[in-house]
C-alpha atoms as a PDB file:
ATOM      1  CA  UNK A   1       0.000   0.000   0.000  1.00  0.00           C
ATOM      2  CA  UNK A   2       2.033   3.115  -1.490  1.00  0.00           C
ATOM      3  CA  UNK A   3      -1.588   5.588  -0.123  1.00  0.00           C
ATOM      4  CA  UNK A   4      -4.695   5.207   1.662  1.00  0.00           C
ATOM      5  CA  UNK A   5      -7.322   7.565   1.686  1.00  0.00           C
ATOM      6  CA  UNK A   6      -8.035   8.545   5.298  1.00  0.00           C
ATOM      7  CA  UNK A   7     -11.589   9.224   6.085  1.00  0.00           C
ATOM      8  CA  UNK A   8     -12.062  11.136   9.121  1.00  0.00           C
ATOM      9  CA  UNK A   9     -14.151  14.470  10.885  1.00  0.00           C
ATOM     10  CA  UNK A  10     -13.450  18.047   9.960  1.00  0.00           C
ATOM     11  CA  UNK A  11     -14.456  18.859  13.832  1.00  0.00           C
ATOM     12  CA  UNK A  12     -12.603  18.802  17.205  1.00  0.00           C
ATOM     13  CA  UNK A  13     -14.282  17.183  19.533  1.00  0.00           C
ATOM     14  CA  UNK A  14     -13.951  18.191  22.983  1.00  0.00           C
ATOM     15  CA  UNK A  15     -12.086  14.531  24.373  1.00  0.00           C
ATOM     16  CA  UNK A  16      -8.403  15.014  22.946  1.00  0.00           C
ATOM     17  CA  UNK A  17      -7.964  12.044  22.254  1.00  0.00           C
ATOM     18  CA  UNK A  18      -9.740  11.830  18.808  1.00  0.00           C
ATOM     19  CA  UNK A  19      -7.071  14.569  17.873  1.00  0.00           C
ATOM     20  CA  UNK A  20      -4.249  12.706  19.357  1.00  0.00           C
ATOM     21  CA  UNK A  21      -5.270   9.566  17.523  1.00  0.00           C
ATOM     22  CA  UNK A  22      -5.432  11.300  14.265  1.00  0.00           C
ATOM     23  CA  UNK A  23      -1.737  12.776  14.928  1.00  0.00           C
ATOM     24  CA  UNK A  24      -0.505   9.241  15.231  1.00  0.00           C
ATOM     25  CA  UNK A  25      -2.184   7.468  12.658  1.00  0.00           C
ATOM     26  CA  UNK A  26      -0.194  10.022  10.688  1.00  0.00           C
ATOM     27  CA  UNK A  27       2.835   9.862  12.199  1.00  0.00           C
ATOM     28  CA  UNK A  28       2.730   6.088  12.041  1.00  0.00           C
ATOM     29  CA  UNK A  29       1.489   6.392   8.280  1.00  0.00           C
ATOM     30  CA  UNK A  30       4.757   8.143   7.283  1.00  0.00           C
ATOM     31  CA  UNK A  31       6.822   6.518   9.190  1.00  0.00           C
ATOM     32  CA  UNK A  32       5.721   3.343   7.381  1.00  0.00           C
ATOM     33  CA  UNK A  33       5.805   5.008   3.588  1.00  0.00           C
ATOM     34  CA  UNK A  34       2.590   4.946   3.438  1.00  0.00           C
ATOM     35  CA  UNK A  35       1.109   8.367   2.076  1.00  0.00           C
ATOM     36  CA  UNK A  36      -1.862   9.944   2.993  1.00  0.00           C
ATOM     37  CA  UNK A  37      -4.856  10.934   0.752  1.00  0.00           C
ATOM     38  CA  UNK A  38      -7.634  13.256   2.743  1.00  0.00           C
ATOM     39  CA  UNK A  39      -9.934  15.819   2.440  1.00  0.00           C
ATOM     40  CA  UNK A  40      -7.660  18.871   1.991  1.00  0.00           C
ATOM     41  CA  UNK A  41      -8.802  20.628   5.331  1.00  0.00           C
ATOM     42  CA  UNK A  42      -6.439  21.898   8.453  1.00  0.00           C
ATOM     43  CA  UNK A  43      -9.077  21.702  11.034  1.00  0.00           C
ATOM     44  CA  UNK A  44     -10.235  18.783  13.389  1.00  0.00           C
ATOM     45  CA  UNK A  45      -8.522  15.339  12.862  1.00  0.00           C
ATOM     46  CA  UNK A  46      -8.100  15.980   9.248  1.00  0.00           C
ATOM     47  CA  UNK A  47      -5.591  18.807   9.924  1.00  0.00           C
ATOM     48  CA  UNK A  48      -4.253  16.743  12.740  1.00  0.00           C
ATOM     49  CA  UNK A  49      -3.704  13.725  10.208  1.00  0.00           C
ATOM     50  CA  UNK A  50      -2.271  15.308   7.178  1.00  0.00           C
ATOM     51  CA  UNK A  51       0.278  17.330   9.607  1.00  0.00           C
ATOM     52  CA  UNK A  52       1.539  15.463  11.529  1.00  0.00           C
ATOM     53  CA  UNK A  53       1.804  12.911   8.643  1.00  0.00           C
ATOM     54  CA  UNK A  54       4.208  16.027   7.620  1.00  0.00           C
ATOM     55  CA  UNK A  55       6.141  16.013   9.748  1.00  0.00           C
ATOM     56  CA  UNK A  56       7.795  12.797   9.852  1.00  0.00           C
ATOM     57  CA  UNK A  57       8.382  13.883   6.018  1.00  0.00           C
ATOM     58  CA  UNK A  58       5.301  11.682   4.604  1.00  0.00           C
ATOM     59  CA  UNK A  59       3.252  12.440   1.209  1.00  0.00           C
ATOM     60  CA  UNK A  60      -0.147  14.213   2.065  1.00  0.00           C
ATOM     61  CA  UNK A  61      -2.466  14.629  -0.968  1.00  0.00           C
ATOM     62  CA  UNK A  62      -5.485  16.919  -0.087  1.00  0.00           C
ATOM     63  CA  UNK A  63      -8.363  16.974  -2.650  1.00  0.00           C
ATOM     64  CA  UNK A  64     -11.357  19.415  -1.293  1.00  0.00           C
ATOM     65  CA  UNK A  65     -14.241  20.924  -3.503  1.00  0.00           C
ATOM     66  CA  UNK A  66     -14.199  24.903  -4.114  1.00  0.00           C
ATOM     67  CA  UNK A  67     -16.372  25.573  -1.608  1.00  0.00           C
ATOM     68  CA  UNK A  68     -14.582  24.755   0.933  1.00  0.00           C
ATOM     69  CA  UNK A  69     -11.398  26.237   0.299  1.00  0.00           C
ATOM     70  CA  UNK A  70     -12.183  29.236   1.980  1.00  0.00           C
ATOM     71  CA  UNK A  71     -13.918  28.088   4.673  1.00  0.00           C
ATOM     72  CA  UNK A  72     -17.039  29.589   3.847  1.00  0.00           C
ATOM     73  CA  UNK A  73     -19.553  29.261   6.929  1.00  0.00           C
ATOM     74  CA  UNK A  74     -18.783  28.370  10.594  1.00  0.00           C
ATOM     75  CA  UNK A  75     -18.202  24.743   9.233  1.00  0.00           C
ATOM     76  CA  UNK A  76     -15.994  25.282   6.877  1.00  0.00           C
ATOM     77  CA  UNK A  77     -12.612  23.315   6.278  1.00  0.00           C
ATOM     78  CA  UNK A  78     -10.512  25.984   5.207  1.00  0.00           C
ATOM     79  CA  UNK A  79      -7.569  24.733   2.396  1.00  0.00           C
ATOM     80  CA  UNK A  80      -4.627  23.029   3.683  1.00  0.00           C
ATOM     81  CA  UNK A  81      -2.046  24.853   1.425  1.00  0.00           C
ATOM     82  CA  UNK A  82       1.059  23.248   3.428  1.00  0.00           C
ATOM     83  CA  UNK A  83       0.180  19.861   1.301  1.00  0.00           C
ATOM     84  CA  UNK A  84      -0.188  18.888  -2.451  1.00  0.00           C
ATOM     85  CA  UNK A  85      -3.601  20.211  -2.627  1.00  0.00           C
ATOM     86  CA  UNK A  86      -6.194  19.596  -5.628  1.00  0.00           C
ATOM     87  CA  UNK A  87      -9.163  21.701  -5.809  1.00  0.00           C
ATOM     88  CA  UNK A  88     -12.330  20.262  -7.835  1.00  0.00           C
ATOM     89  CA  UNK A  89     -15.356  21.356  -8.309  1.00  0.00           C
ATOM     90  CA  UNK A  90     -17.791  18.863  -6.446  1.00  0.00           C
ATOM     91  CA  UNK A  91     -17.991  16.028  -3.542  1.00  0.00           C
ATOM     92  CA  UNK A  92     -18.098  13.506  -6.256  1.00  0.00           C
ATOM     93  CA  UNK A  93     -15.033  14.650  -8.381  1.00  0.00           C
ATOM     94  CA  UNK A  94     -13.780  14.624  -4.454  1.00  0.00           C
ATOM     95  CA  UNK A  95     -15.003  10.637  -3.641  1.00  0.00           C
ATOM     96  CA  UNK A  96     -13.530  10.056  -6.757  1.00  0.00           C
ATOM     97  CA  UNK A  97     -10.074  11.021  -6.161  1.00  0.00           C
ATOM     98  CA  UNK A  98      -9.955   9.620  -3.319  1.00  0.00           C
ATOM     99  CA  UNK A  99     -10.519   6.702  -5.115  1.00  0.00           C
ATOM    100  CA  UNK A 100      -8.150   6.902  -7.928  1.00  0.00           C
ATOM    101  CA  UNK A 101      -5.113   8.095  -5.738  1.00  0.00           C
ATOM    102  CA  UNK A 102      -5.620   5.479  -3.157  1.00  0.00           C
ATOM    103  CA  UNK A 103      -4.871   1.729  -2.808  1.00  0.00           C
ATOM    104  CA  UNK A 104      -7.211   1.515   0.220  1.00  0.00           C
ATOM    105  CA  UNK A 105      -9.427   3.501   2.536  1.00  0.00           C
ATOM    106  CA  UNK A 106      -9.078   4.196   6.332  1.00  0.00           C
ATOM    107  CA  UNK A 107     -11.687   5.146   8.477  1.00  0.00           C
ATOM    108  CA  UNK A 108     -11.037   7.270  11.772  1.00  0.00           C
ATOM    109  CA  UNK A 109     -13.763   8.604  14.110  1.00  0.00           C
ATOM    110  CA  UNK A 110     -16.030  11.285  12.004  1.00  0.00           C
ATOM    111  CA  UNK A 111     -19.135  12.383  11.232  1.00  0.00           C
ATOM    112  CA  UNK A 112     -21.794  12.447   8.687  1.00  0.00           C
ATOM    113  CA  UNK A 113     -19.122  13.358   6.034  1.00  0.00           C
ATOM    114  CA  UNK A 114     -16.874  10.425   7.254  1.00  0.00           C
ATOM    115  CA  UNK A 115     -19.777   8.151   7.104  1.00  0.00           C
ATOM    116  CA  UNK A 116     -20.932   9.250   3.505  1.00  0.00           C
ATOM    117  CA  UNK A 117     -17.295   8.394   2.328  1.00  0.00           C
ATOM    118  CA  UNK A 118     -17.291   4.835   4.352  1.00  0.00           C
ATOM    119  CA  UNK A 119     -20.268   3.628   2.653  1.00  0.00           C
ATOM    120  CA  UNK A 120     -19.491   4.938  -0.909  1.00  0.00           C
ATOM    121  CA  UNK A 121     -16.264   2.841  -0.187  1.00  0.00           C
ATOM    122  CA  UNK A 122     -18.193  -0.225   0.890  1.00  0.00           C
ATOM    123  CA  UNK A 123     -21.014  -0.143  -1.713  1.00  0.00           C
ATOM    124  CA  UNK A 124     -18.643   0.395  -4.613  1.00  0.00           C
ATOM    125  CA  UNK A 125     -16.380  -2.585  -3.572  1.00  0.00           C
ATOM    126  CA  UNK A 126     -19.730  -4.105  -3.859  1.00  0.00           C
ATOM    127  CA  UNK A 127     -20.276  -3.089  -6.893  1.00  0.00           C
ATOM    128  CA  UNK A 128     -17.247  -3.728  -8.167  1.00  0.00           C
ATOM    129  CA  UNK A 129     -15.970  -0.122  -8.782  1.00  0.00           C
ATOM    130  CA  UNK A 130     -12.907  -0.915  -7.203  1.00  0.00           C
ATOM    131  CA  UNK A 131     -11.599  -3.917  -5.251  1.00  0.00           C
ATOM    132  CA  UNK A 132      -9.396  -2.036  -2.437  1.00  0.00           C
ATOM    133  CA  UNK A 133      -9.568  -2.850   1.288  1.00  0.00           C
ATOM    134  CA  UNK A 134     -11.731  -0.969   3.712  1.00  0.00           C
ATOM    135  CA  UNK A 135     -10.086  -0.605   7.163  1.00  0.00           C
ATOM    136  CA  UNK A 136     -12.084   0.624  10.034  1.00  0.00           C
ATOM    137  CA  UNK A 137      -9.912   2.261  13.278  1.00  0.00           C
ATOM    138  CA  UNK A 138     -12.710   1.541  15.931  1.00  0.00           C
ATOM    139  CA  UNK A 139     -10.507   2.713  18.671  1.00  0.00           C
ATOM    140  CA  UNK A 140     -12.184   3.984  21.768  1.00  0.00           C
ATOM    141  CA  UNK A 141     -15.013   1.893  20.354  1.00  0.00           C
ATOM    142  CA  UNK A 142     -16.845   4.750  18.429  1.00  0.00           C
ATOM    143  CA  UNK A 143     -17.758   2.246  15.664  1.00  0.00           C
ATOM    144  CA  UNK A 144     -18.950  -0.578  17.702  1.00  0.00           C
ATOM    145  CA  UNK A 145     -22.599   0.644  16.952  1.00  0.00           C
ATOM    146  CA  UNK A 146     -21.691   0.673  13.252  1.00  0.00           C
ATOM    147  CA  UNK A 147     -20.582  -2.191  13.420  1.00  0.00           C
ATOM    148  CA  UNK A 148     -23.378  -4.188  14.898  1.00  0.00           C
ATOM    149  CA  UNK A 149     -25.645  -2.060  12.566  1.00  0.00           C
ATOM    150  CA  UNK A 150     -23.576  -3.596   9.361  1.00  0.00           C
ATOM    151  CA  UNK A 151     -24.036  -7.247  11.095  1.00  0.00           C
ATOM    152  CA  UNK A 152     -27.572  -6.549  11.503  1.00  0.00           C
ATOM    153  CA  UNK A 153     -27.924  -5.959   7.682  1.00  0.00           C
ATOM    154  CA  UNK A 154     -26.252  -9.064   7.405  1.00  0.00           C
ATOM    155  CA  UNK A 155     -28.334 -11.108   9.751  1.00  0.00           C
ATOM    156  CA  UNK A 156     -31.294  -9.748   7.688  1.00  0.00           C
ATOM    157  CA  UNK A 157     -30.134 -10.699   4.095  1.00  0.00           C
ATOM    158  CA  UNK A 158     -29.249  -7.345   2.480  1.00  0.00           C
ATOM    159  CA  UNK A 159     -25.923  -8.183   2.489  1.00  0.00           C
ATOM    160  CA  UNK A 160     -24.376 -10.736   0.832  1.00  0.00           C
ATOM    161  CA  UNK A 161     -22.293 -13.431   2.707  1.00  0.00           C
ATOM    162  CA  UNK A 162     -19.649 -13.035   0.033  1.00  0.00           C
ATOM    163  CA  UNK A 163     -19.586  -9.336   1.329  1.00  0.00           C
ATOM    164  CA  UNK A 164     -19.459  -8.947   4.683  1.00  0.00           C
ATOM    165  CA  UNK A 165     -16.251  -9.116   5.055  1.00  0.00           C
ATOM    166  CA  UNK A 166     -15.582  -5.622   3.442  1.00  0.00           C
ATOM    167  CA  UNK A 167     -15.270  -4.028   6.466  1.00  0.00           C
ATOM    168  CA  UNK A 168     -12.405  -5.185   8.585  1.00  0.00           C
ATOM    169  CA  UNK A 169     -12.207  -3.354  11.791  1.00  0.00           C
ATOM    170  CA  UNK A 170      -9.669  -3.191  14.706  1.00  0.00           C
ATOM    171  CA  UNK A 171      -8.803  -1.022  17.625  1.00  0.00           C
ATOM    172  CA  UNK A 172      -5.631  -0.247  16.779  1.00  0.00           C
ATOM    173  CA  UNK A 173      -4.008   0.803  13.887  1.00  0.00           C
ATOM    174  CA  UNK A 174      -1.056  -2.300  13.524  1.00  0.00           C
ATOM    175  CA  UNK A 175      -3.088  -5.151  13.231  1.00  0.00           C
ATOM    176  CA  UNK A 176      -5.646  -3.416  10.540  1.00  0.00           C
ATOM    177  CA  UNK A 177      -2.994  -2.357   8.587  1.00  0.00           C
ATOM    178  CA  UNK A 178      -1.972  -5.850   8.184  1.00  0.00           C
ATOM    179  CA  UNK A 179      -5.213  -6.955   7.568  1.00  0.00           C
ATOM    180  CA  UNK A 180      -5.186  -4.481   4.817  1.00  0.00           C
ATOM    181  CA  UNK A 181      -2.098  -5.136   3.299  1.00  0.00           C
ATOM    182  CA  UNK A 182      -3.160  -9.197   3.190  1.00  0.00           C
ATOM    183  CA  UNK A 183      -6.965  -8.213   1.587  1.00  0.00           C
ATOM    184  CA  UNK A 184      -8.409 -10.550  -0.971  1.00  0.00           C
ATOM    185  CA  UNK A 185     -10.820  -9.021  -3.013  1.00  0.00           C
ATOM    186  CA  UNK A 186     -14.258  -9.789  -2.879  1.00  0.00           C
ATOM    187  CA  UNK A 187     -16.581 -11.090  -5.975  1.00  0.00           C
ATOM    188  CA  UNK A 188     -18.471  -8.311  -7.226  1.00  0.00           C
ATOM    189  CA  UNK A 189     -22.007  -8.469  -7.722  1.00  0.00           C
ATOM    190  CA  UNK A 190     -21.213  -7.626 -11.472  1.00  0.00           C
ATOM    191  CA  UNK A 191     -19.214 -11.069 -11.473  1.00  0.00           C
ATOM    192  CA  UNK A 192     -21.914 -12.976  -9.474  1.00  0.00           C
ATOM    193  CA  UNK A 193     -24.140 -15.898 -10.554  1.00  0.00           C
ATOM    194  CA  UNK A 194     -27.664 -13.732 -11.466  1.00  0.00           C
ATOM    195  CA  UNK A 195     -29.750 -16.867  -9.901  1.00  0.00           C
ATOM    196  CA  UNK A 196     -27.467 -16.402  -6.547  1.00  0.00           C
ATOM    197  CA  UNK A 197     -28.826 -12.692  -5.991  1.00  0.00           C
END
């Protein structure tokens, strides 16, 4: 794995350890050669990520939409121009660099933004859009109701057997990484047997 895309929130939460865990997932990143491909901003655990990722002298590739740059709004990201930045014009240009620059996706602790980009992930491995692992950091245990959500779909039928192991989560960073690196794709849906569906 030369990049992973690192999905994680824009915010600060008021527990420092979020922040602290996005410092050394990016620290640990580029200490490993691994770059980092994220969502451009310099606030919250995204700005935590891509600098500390920095400086231990690892790649950081930001790719945020236009209207963010400038942090328009009390939400906004505001640019990251310490990085290689790439400014496009919408979310999906965005989710779709993320894509094409990465050779696997990393979830941190985020919000709705973070989840949106999980799930694209997830459904387009599905889909066979692209057959890259999807690693889940469920330190502190923020994903453990995610988690029992996606077995839940599973239990129920809407998601395939072949599939559910798209998600591979662990609480700390090591052992998912290796899990990562080791991934065997999945059979698409596009691939499958139509009378298995």
């Amino acid at each position: 794995m030369k990049r992973l895309a690192v999905y994680c929130g824009s915010a600060t939460p008021a527990d420092p350890r979020y922040v602290e865990l996005a410092r050394d997932v990016g620290a640990a990143l580029a200490k490993q050669g691994i770059g980092v491909v994220y969502g451009g901003g310099r606030l919250g655990l995204m700005g935590a990520i891509a600098s500390a990722a920095m400086a231990e002298g690892g790649e950081v590739i930001g790719v945020i939409p236009e209207a963010l740059v400038g942090g328009q709004g009390r939400g906004g990201e505001v640019a990251n121009y310490d990085c290689e930045l790439t400014i496009v014009k919408t979310m999906h240009e965005r989710k779709a660099a993320f894509t094409d620059l990465s050779d696997g996706f990393l979830v941190l602790p985020g919000g709705v933004g973070t989840m949106d980009e999980l799930w694209e992930a997830v459904s387009w491995a599905q889909l066979g859009y692209h057959s890259k692992p999807v690693g889940v950091l469920n330190t502190f245990g923020f994903y453990d109701g995610l988690l029992a959500f996606n077995r839940h779909m599973a239990e129920v039928g809407f998601v395939r057997p072949a599939h559910q192991g798209i998600i591979m989560a662990e609480t700390e960073l090591a052992p998912l990484l290796e899990r990562m690196r080791t991934y065997e794709p999945i059979v698409p849906i596009v691939r499958m047997d139509p009378t298995l569906l």
